[in-house]
Amino acid sequence: MEEEKRINSLTALVAVERALYSFDRLYSYVIPHELIGIVEKGKRVLAPFGRGAKKITGLVMDIKQTEFEAGSLKTISEVLDSEVYLNTEMLSLVHWLKENTFCTYYDAVKCILPPVLRNPENAEKRLTGKTERIVKLSNDDLPNDLDLTPKQKSVISVLENNSASIKELCYICSVTPAVITNLIKKGILEEYRQPVAQTSDELIPERDVSDIELSDVQKQAFDGLHKLMNSPDPKCALLRGITGSGKTSVFIKLIGEALDKGKNAIVLVPEISLTPQTIAIFKGYFGDNAAVIHSGLSMTQRTDEYKRIRNGSARIVVGTRSAIFAPIDNIGIIVIDEEGEHTYKSERSPRYHARDIAKQRCFKHNSLLLLSSATPSMDSYRKSQIGKYSLFELTERYSGNALPDVHIIDMKIEAAMGNHSNFSEALAAEIRHNLQIGEQSLILLNRRGYYTYVCCIVCGEVSMCPNCMVPLTCHISGGTSAAGGMRTQASVCHYCGLIRSYLHSCPKCMSRFIKQSGTGTQRIEDELQELFPEARILRMDADTTMTKGAYERGFSAYGNREYDIMVGTQMIAKGLDFSNVTLVGVLLIDKSLYAGDYLGYERTFSLITQVVGRSGRGEKKGRAFLQTYTPEHYVLKLAARQDYRGFYEEEAAIRETMLFPPFCDLCVVETMSVSEKSAENAAHTFIDILAEQLKKEKTRLPIRVLGPVKSGVGNINSKFRYRIIVKCKNTAAFRKVMSDSLTAALSDKSDKGFGFCGVSVWFE
Ligand code: ADP
Ligand code: ZN
Ligand code: ZN
């Protein structure tokens, strides 16, 4: 018999790309002699994996001396990075993400790596040359399970949080332009043209932080926060300030103080379209000290900002969700502006919430986490009530003005009086008045398109997206009716991007009586133009702001009073600060109130409070009109009074009784398959597996399982989905049970179980 030979050598623990969740662990590799000292924690390597010994990319998570049997471990082939991209702090975030969001190690690694490095084959290289055709993801939160080739997948992973020119993409992903053109055809990517010369370097007036003079109320909040920031263990604070109270001024001052102490800062904003002004303000006060990261940047610009952060020449990072992973050290403060916004939660794996990552980072750096909002999430406000967060409140506007007067308009009465337009008499009269005195108005309708559905009046057939089974929305191109000219119609799916030419007859009964109904922003624009032919109207929604710089151009033109009325979706509701806006109209608010999940009221309250808050921010007093069919609804009444406390109390009482967050945690399990039956079976199987895993636990974990139910909007992208919702407490023990269940489910290849199904798990 052969003698077993033991070897003692330096090994690397590697997170490998493409490992399935059920096989995902750190794999040990021998570090060959010539690579000792070159293989380092946080660098990417190439190593053989699996039976064919194909080489794959991985990230070194740890290095240690190990004893093992000769021949039992494979050897690292190559080191890909000349520098370390993920330091110890980032590596611990990888572990955190894996445990808390049920993703693989490498999925976590990818969301932290700089974008250019997400694709294995490339080192960071400066791209030169003039670029023209830019693409971006048509939907920021694509489903995880689209059927795509590896090349297509690599293109998409590079485009997460970025736009890029086709040329850049072909280079970075080593693909031909055809791969990208195909993704555009599928509606997964959107293309637009960008002027060759880089824009957006418009002049921003320089300002100095010491010039900001805080009001007494602001000063009080500032002093408290400042003291907290300089304490040894500042933890988390919530700054709740009514709209126009000047929260921004308070945290700019705080950041100034942090910088003076030699510390750095991160400021998160919810979505670039919501906050072009915030970004400009930061550039104005902090100049080149501020690096800005968002999806509107080209790959090259983004890479440049990344470098400036890494080498310390930028000390404040302002950006959207993923900026929380910025490679910045010595953090003094992290600010999350409009902390209740849903854009802080990633909708694709890893499904992290930026607030949770911020907490990890603040804990590591002993820095202050400052959450700021006029309408904090139920969760954060509750934490401030039970003493987990420090609470600071700004209860008056900086201008000293009162909040706008809000009127609730009953559209049933309008209809009874014979007014079938989308504008009540009162709102129309106010718009006319504003036009006469040269003040600006803002109209919110949270639905883009022209008509929101198309149906046959003979058989009732509604025109649906064949992929997603949701009604198609009718869009019209070719200018406003006022401009005249040819207009063409098309039906568009807002979920998958499918575009169909207009139907002249019913596909089911062949009748030619097709009726279009429902109202989108495009139709509102037309109606307004008819009512007020002389008005200059700007429409802002996903359709009009596709091209680079369109948000900024639109908002700044409106700010310069080049338009009288701005019509738009939720992108116009938040964060904007224009002193000449004195009238806000909200149309069809009912839709959002009855959205169908437990967050419907919270979102509606926040949306109304925010949009109403756009009015009367300057010297002049503002007013707002909410049009609804349910004027007696208490959420509308509280929103009209801007009574956040009142809303919080009501909503908390309901959530506590019904057991919803923040009084429990929700863990969602979703199965998906091309076969509806499989998706449903798999969901039932998962419940059995979960029950088995729970039995193994020594201590009892209190949970409640709801479902399975067919989820949300039919079968998005030709897949059927079933959801189980587990009301639980998010503890280490529960996460372990969930992770074991998920692994067991994914290993179950019987055709009754997960043979034909995908499954994902996340916390809401
Ligand atoms: P919020 O974000 O709380 O809604 P902002 O920070 O946008 O409010 O402030 C509202 C307006 O008041 C802005 O135009 C801002 O420039 C102004 N403002 C707030 N605080 C000050 C201050 N201390 N000095 C001068 N202007 C201020
Ligand atoms: Zn029909
Ligand atoms: Zn669709």
PDB file of N, CA and C and ligand atoms in Angstrom, residues 464-470 472 492-498 715-718, ligand 3:
ATOM      1  N   MET A 464     -52.513  42.499 -24.284  1.00  0.00           N
ATOM      2  CA  MET A 464     -51.546  42.173 -23.238  1.00  0.00           C
ATOM      3  C   MET A 464     -50.181  41.892 -23.835  1.00  0.00           C
ATOM      4  N   CYS A 465     -49.144  42.046 -22.996  1.00  0.00           N
ATOM      5  CA  CYS A 465     -47.814  41.631 -23.422  1.00  0.00           C
ATOM      6  C   CYS A 465     -47.759  40.106 -23.369  1.00  0.00           C
ATOM      7  N   PRO A 466     -47.379  39.467 -24.474  1.00  0.00           N
ATOM      8  CA  PRO A 466     -47.348  38.003 -24.495  1.00  0.00           C
ATOM      9  C   PRO A 466     -46.279  37.434 -23.554  1.00  0.00           C
ATOM     10  N   ASN A 467     -45.267  38.211 -23.249  1.00  0.00           N
ATOM     11  CA  ASN A 467     -44.234  37.717 -22.329  1.00  0.00           C
ATOM     12  C   ASN A 467     -44.666  37.842 -20.883  1.00  0.00           C
ATOM     13  N   CYS A 468     -45.280  38.974 -20.560  1.00  0.00           N
ATOM     14  CA  CYS A 468     -45.453  39.313 -19.155  1.00  0.00           C
ATOM     15  C   CYS A 468     -46.901  39.254 -18.683  1.00  0.00           C
ATOM     16  N   MET A 469     -47.847  39.151 -19.606  1.00  0.00           N
ATOM     17  CA  MET A 469     -49.257  39.129 -19.257  1.00  0.00           C
ATOM     18  C   MET A 469     -49.682  40.360 -18.447  1.00  0.00           C
ATOM     19  N   VAL A 470     -49.165  41.510 -18.830  1.00  0.00           N
ATOM     20  CA  VAL A 470     -49.665  42.754 -18.256  1.00  0.00           C
ATOM     21  C   VAL A 470     -50.181  43.597 -19.429  1.00  0.00           C
ATOM     22  N   LEU A 472     -50.650  46.237 -22.243  1.00  0.00           N
ATOM     23  CA  LEU A 472     -49.706  47.097 -22.956  1.00  0.00           C
ATOM     24  C   LEU A 472     -50.177  48.542 -22.862  1.00  0.00           C
ATOM     25  N   VAL A 492     -46.566  49.435 -25.846  1.00  0.00           N
ATOM     26  CA  VAL A 492     -45.300  49.165 -25.190  1.00  0.00           C
ATOM     27  C   VAL A 492     -45.541  48.428 -23.872  1.00  0.00           C
ATOM     28  N   CYS A 493     -44.701  47.431 -23.582  1.00  0.00           N
ATOM     29  CA  CYS A 493     -44.767  46.763 -22.283  1.00  0.00           C
ATOM     30  C   CYS A 493     -43.753  47.423 -21.355  1.00  0.00           C
ATOM     31  N   HIS A 494     -44.215  47.913 -20.194  1.00  0.00           N
ATOM     32  CA  HIS A 494     -43.311  48.604 -19.277  1.00  0.00           C
ATOM     33  C   HIS A 494     -42.458  47.657 -18.461  1.00  0.00           C
ATOM     34  N   TYR A 495     -42.748  46.360 -18.566  1.00  0.00           N
ATOM     35  CA  TYR A 495     -41.927  45.409 -17.816  1.00  0.00           C
ATOM     36  C   TYR A 495     -40.767  44.883 -18.633  1.00  0.00           C
ATOM     37  N   CYS A 496     -41.041  44.452 -19.892  1.00  0.00           N
ATOM     38  CA  CYS A 496     -39.941  43.851 -20.661  1.00  0.00           C
ATOM     39  C   CYS A 496     -39.512  44.712 -21.831  1.00  0.00           C
ATOM     40  N   GLY A 497     -40.227  45.795 -22.094  1.00  0.00           N
ATOM     41  CA  GLY A 497     -39.786  46.696 -23.153  1.00  0.00           C
ATOM     42  C   GLY A 497     -40.293  46.338 -24.542  1.00  0.00           C
ATOM     43  N   LEU A 498     -41.099  45.286 -24.655  1.00  0.00           N
ATOM     44  CA  LEU A 498     -41.624  44.895 -25.954  1.00  0.00           C
ATOM     45  C   LEU A 498     -42.391  46.047 -26.617  1.00  0.00           C
ATOM     46  N   ASN A 715     -46.661  36.509 -15.609  1.00  0.00           N
ATOM     47  CA  ASN A 715     -45.397  35.826 -15.861  1.00  0.00           C
ATOM     48  C   ASN A 715     -44.404  36.729 -16.574  1.00  0.00           C
ATOM     49  N   ILE A 716     -43.645  37.473 -15.783  1.00  0.00           N
ATOM     50  CA  ILE A 716     -42.686  38.398 -16.359  1.00  0.00           C
ATOM     51  C   ILE A 716     -41.653  37.634 -17.192  1.00  0.00           C
ATOM     52  N   ASN A 717     -41.436  38.096 -18.408  1.00  0.00           N
ATOM     53  CA  ASN A 717     -40.479  37.479 -19.298  1.00  0.00           C
ATOM     54  C   ASN A 717     -40.685  35.995 -19.514  1.00  0.00           C
ATOM     55  N   SER A 718     -41.916  35.619 -19.704  1.00  0.00           N
ATOM     56  CA  SER A 718     -42.262  34.241 -20.006  1.00  0.00           C
ATOM     57  C   SER A 718     -41.946  33.260 -18.894  1.00  0.00           C
TER      58      SER A 718
HETATM   59 ZN    ZN B   3     -43.572  42.374 -21.356  1.00  0.00          ZN
END
